[in-house]
Amino acid sequence: STPLYSSAASDVYKRQPSRNDLKLIHAIPFSSDRKYSGAVFEGRGTYLMGAAQFLFPEGNEELLEHCSSYAQEGYRILVLAHSEQETKGTERPTGLEPLGLFLITDVIREEAPDTLAFFDSQGVDLKVISGDDPVTVSAIAKKAGLKNANHYIDATTIKTPEEMQRAVAECSVFGRVTPQQKKQMVQALQSQKHTVAMTGDGVNDVLALKEADCSIAMAAGSDAAKNIANVVLLDSNFASMPHIVNQGRRVVNNIRTAASMFLIKTMFSVMLSLLTIFFGNTYPFEPIQMSLISACAVGIPTFLLAQENNYEKIDHTFLRHVFINAFPAALTITSCVFAVMLVCQNVYHSTEMLNTACVLVTGWNYMAALKTVYAPLNTYRKTIIYGMQFIFLSLIHISEPTRHSLI
């Protein structure tokens, strides 16, 4: 602790001996609304510890000046104050005098600047919300590399929903925030069409965590926060978030491309089935032929290509993207196969020959769809796709002669 520099306060500070025989009358628990806690001792009065602005709302110029200077250096400041009055409840007693300052500094993790830089590069608007002095929080955020850390506000000055809307849009650092205000900030951001992720570790974060689109808690935090969160960081390290985001993108991107390939088969199978019913033709594929196409054009390549790290940003057009990839390919395959059936049914002398032609056309178009869905092609993708084409044609060459087909 650091004694205040006024002579009166320093004398009071020095007169307080170390005691362990004091009789506690009652304790004043900490409240996020009051911003202080304390204890009442028999014959010794009331001792309070908390934020200077809340212990001395009427103002103490010298005290506030010292607190402001330390806050600009990034210190969290607690004021120890004393009154001879033994308060009965949680109210501040009269005659409260400051005794000393406790300066607390937060150790910034080495990986914090890189983590913040990653999310900034991804277009994420970062907000720092704290119950501490906004000047202190701003200084710490600036050291951690937060963009626009100088744009801070004291949440006690926010009185109306309109002011809250303006504050969340313009500011990056919020101090003196209550649990209810944290929830209101999440709601205000959501009303501005933002998708909100909230991180926290305490009971005072539960309301905001529950309201957020994605809630992230620390394993070292309270049970209430962990139970309500969507994600719990087992190492209690926010630096894990870039890896989590990338893995989420990889899963969604792989599902999107794989869904496109599987949907092609579903769509052209349905369309061909309807066409053969209406025109009275025989379905142009046998089960073994469809199994070969599915294995070489869908099953094996999508499994192998899913092992690739695809960390592209995800938009809100998942189904639209899937259908845009699948429908043109399915329509092309259906058209080509039906054209072969109409034009060549009198040319080929057996159903097996016609089936083989349809299989070749379908397989070739399906392989072309692979190139479209997984564009742009890199070395790994080219190896898988061209390898599947070679295997498909080789298996067709090996299997069809045994069935006395065209090949």
Short mmCIF file of C-alpha atoms in Angstrom, two decimals, residues 81-317:
data_model
loop_
_atom_site.label_atom_id
_atom_site.label_comp_id
_atom_site.label_asym_id
_atom_site.label_seq_id
_atom_site.Cartn_x
_atom_site.Cartn_y
_atom_site.Cartn_z
CA ALA A 81 -10.61 4.62 4.36
CA HIS A 82 -11.63 4.83 8.02
CA SER A 83 -14.40 6.42 10.06
CA GLU A 84 -14.90 6.48 13.81
CA GLN A 85 -18.59 5.83 13.27
CA GLU A 86 -19.73 2.22 13.49
CA THR A 87 -22.16 1.94 10.59
CA LYS A 88 -25.08 -0.45 11.02
CA GLY A 89 -25.66 -1.44 7.42
CA THR A 90 -23.83 -1.08 4.13
CA GLU A 91 -24.06 2.72 3.95
CA ARG A 92 -20.98 4.87 4.06
CA PRO A 93 -20.35 6.26 7.53
CA THR A 94 -19.81 9.95 8.11
CA GLY A 95 -16.37 11.36 8.74
CA LEU A 96 -14.68 8.97 6.33
CA GLU A 97 -10.97 9.69 5.88
CA PRO A 98 -8.50 8.07 3.46
CA LEU A 99 -5.65 6.08 5.00
CA GLY A 100 -3.78 4.70 2.01
CA LEU A 101 -3.79 3.40 -1.53
CA PHE A 102 -3.37 -0.14 -2.74
CA LEU A 103 -1.91 -0.24 -6.24
CA ILE A 104 -2.56 -3.39 -8.23
CA THR A 105 -1.09 -4.06 -11.63
CA ASP A 106 -2.27 -6.64 -14.15
CA VAL A 107 0.34 -8.81 -15.84
CA ILE A 108 -0.34 -8.82 -19.57
CA ARG A 109 0.25 -12.18 -21.22
CA GLU A 110 2.95 -12.24 -23.88
CA GLU A 111 0.53 -13.62 -26.46
CA ALA A 112 -2.17 -11.00 -25.82
CA PRO A 113 -1.02 -8.52 -28.54
CA ASP A 114 -0.92 -11.29 -31.16
CA THR A 115 -4.38 -12.52 -30.15
CA LEU A 116 -5.89 -9.04 -30.38
CA ALA A 117 -4.12 -8.43 -33.69
CA PHE A 118 -5.57 -11.67 -35.10
CA PHE A 119 -9.16 -10.70 -34.30
CA ASP A 120 -8.62 -7.18 -35.56
CA SER A 121 -7.34 -8.60 -38.87
CA GLN A 122 -10.50 -10.72 -39.10
CA GLY A 123 -12.76 -7.68 -38.83
CA VAL A 124 -13.84 -8.30 -35.23
CA ASP A 125 -14.71 -5.15 -33.27
CA LEU A 126 -13.16 -5.73 -29.85
CA LYS A 127 -14.64 -4.23 -26.69
CA VAL A 128 -13.11 -4.31 -23.20
CA ILE A 129 -15.70 -4.17 -20.41
CA SER A 130 -14.63 -3.87 -16.78
CA GLY A 131 -15.81 -2.71 -13.41
CA ASP A 132 -12.55 -0.81 -12.84
CA ASP A 133 -11.69 2.80 -13.53
CA PRO A 134 -11.99 3.38 -17.30
CA VAL A 135 -8.67 5.26 -17.32
CA THR A 136 -6.93 2.24 -15.82
CA VAL A 137 -8.64 -0.18 -18.19
CA SER A 138 -7.76 2.02 -21.15
CA ALA A 139 -4.08 2.11 -20.17
CA ILE A 140 -3.96 -1.69 -19.76
CA ALA A 141 -5.79 -2.25 -23.03
CA LYS A 142 -3.35 0.05 -24.81
CA LYS A 143 -0.41 -1.96 -23.47
CA ALA A 144 -2.08 -5.14 -24.69
CA GLY A 145 -2.38 -3.69 -28.18
CA LEU A 146 -6.11 -2.95 -28.34
CA LYS A 147 -7.06 -0.75 -31.24
CA ASN A 148 -8.80 2.51 -30.25
CA ALA A 149 -7.97 1.93 -26.55
CA ASN A 150 -8.17 5.68 -26.01
CA HIS A 151 -11.88 5.63 -26.83
CA TYR A 152 -13.18 4.87 -23.33
CA ILE A 153 -16.19 5.82 -21.24
CA ASP A 154 -17.32 5.62 -17.62
CA ALA A 155 -20.47 3.48 -17.64
CA THR A 156 -21.87 5.39 -14.67
CA THR A 157 -22.48 8.29 -17.06
CA ILE A 158 -24.70 6.17 -19.31
CA LYS A 159 -28.29 6.76 -18.24
CA THR A 160 -30.57 6.04 -21.21
CA PRO A 161 -30.85 3.31 -23.90
CA GLU A 162 -29.98 5.89 -26.55
CA GLU A 163 -26.76 6.76 -24.73
CA MET A 164 -25.94 3.04 -24.47
CA GLN A 165 -26.48 2.58 -28.22
CA ARG A 166 -24.16 5.50 -28.97
CA ALA A 167 -21.53 4.34 -26.46
CA VAL A 168 -21.21 0.78 -27.81
CA ALA A 169 -20.94 2.14 -31.34
CA GLU A 170 -18.24 4.71 -30.58
CA CYS A 171 -16.20 3.37 -27.63
CA SER A 172 -13.88 0.40 -27.26
CA VAL A 173 -13.22 0.49 -23.49
CA PHE A 174 -15.89 0.62 -20.79
CA GLY A 175 -15.21 1.14 -17.09
CA ARG A 176 -17.37 1.07 -13.96
CA VAL A 177 -19.75 -1.34 -15.69
CA THR A 178 -22.41 -3.14 -13.66
CA PRO A 179 -23.59 -6.70 -14.48
CA GLN A 180 -26.89 -5.36 -15.80
CA GLN A 181 -25.07 -2.89 -18.04
CA LYS A 182 -22.97 -5.70 -19.50
CA LYS A 183 -26.17 -7.42 -20.58
CA GLN A 184 -27.50 -4.15 -22.01
CA MET A 185 -24.28 -3.68 -24.01
CA VAL A 186 -24.64 -7.13 -25.57
CA GLN A 187 -28.26 -6.38 -26.44
CA ALA A 188 -27.32 -2.98 -27.89
CA LEU A 189 -24.67 -4.55 -30.13
CA GLN A 190 -27.11 -7.23 -31.27
CA SER A 191 -29.69 -4.57 -32.11
CA GLN A 192 -27.03 -3.02 -34.37
CA LYS A 193 -26.88 -6.31 -36.33
CA HIS A 194 -23.67 -7.56 -34.72
CA THR A 195 -22.99 -11.17 -33.80
CA VAL A 196 -21.68 -10.91 -30.26
CA ALA A 197 -19.20 -13.18 -28.48
CA MET A 198 -18.72 -12.55 -24.77
CA THR A 199 -15.89 -13.76 -22.55
CA GLY A 200 -15.98 -13.74 -18.77
CA ASP A 201 -15.10 -15.68 -15.65
CA GLY A 202 -17.22 -14.28 -12.81
CA VAL A 203 -20.77 -14.33 -11.55
CA ASN A 204 -21.10 -10.69 -12.63
CA ASP A 205 -20.62 -11.83 -16.26
CA VAL A 206 -23.41 -14.42 -16.25
CA LEU A 207 -26.17 -12.11 -17.53
CA ALA A 208 -24.07 -10.99 -20.49
CA LEU A 209 -22.80 -14.52 -21.19
CA LYS A 210 -26.35 -15.82 -21.33
CA GLU A 211 -27.44 -13.04 -23.69
CA ALA A 212 -24.50 -13.29 -26.10
CA ASP A 213 -24.60 -15.28 -29.34
CA CYS A 214 -21.44 -17.11 -28.27
CA SER A 215 -20.36 -17.17 -24.63
CA ILE A 216 -16.84 -18.14 -23.58
CA ALA A 217 -15.80 -18.80 -19.97
CA MET A 218 -12.48 -19.56 -18.31
CA ALA A 219 -11.95 -22.86 -16.51
CA ALA A 220 -10.52 -20.94 -13.56
CA GLY A 221 -13.70 -18.86 -13.31
CA SER A 222 -16.87 -19.34 -11.33
CA ASP A 223 -19.08 -22.40 -11.76
CA ALA A 224 -22.00 -20.18 -12.74
CA ALA A 225 -20.06 -18.71 -15.66
CA LYS A 226 -18.83 -22.12 -16.82
CA ASN A 227 -22.30 -23.67 -16.66
CA ILE A 228 -23.88 -20.94 -18.78
CA ALA A 229 -21.08 -20.66 -21.37
CA ASN A 230 -21.03 -22.30 -24.80
CA VAL A 231 -17.25 -22.73 -24.66
CA VAL A 232 -14.97 -23.18 -21.64
CA LEU A 233 -11.24 -22.56 -22.12
CA LEU A 234 -9.59 -25.30 -20.09
CA ASP A 235 -6.27 -23.47 -19.98
CA SER A 236 -8.01 -20.18 -19.04
CA ASN A 237 -6.04 -18.52 -21.80
CA PHE A 238 -7.77 -16.31 -24.36
CA ALA A 239 -4.86 -16.97 -26.74
CA SER A 240 -6.58 -20.28 -27.56
CA MET A 241 -9.40 -18.42 -29.32
CA PRO A 242 -7.67 -17.99 -32.74
CA HIS A 243 -7.15 -21.76 -32.87
CA ILE A 244 -10.78 -22.37 -31.88
CA VAL A 245 -12.02 -19.95 -34.55
CA ASN A 246 -9.84 -21.59 -37.21
CA GLN A 247 -11.00 -25.08 -36.30
CA GLY A 248 -14.62 -23.93 -36.43
CA ARG A 249 -14.05 -22.43 -39.87
CA ARG A 250 -12.36 -25.62 -41.03
CA VAL A 251 -15.32 -27.76 -39.94
CA VAL A 252 -17.93 -25.49 -41.54
CA ASN A 253 -15.99 -25.08 -44.79
CA ASN A 254 -15.43 -28.83 -45.09
CA ILE A 255 -19.10 -29.55 -44.39
CA ARG A 256 -20.10 -26.99 -47.01
CA THR A 257 -17.95 -28.50 -49.76
CA ALA A 258 -18.79 -32.09 -48.84
CA ALA A 259 -22.51 -31.24 -48.72
CA SER A 260 -22.27 -29.80 -52.21
CA MET A 261 -20.79 -33.03 -53.58
CA PHE A 262 -23.34 -35.27 -51.85
CA LEU A 263 -26.23 -33.04 -52.89
CA ILE A 264 -25.20 -33.34 -56.56
CA LYS A 265 -25.82 -37.09 -56.42
CA THR A 266 -29.15 -36.66 -54.65
CA MET A 267 -30.41 -34.04 -57.08
CA PHE A 268 -29.45 -35.75 -60.34
CA SER A 269 -30.73 -39.10 -59.05
CA VAL A 270 -34.13 -37.57 -58.28
CA MET A 271 -34.30 -35.75 -61.62
CA LEU A 272 -33.31 -38.86 -63.60
CA SER A 273 -35.84 -40.95 -61.70
CA LEU A 274 -38.63 -38.52 -62.58
CA LEU A 275 -37.56 -38.37 -66.25
CA THR A 276 -37.44 -42.15 -66.61
CA ILE A 277 -40.88 -42.45 -65.01
CA PHE A 278 -42.43 -39.84 -67.30
CA PHE A 279 -40.79 -41.13 -70.49
CA GLY A 280 -41.03 -44.83 -69.66
CA ASN A 281 -37.29 -45.48 -69.95
CA THR A 282 -35.15 -47.80 -67.86
CA TYR A 283 -33.04 -46.19 -65.14
CA PRO A 284 -29.57 -45.90 -66.71
CA PHE A 285 -27.47 -47.09 -63.77
CA GLU A 286 -27.03 -50.29 -61.86
CA PRO A 287 -26.20 -50.21 -58.13
CA ILE A 288 -22.59 -51.28 -58.66
CA GLN A 289 -22.06 -48.45 -61.13
CA MET A 290 -23.47 -45.83 -58.75
CA SER A 291 -21.24 -47.22 -56.00
CA LEU A 292 -18.19 -46.70 -58.21
CA ILE A 293 -19.20 -43.11 -59.03
CA SER A 294 -19.98 -42.36 -55.37
CA ALA A 295 -16.66 -43.75 -54.17
CA CYS A 296 -14.41 -42.04 -56.71
CA ALA A 297 -16.24 -38.71 -57.05
CA VAL A 298 -17.70 -38.21 -53.57
CA GLY A 299 -16.71 -40.52 -50.72
CA ILE A 300 -12.94 -40.86 -51.10
CA PRO A 301 -12.06 -37.35 -52.37
CA THR A 302 -14.25 -35.50 -49.84
CA PHE A 303 -12.71 -37.53 -47.00
CA LEU A 304 -9.17 -36.79 -48.15
CA LEU A 305 -9.85 -33.13 -48.93
CA ALA A 306 -11.47 -32.67 -45.51
CA GLN A 307 -8.02 -33.18 -43.98
CA GLU A 308 -6.91 -29.89 -45.52
CA ASN A 309 -6.77 -26.82 -43.29
CA ASN A 310 -9.35 -24.50 -44.82
CA TYR A 311 -9.49 -21.38 -42.63
CA GLU A 312 -11.42 -19.11 -44.99
CA LYS A 313 -13.89 -16.70 -43.39
CA ILE A 314 -17.46 -17.94 -43.16
CA ASP A 315 -20.35 -15.88 -44.49
CA HIS A 316 -24.07 -16.27 -43.90
CA THR A 317 -24.83 -18.00 -47.21
#
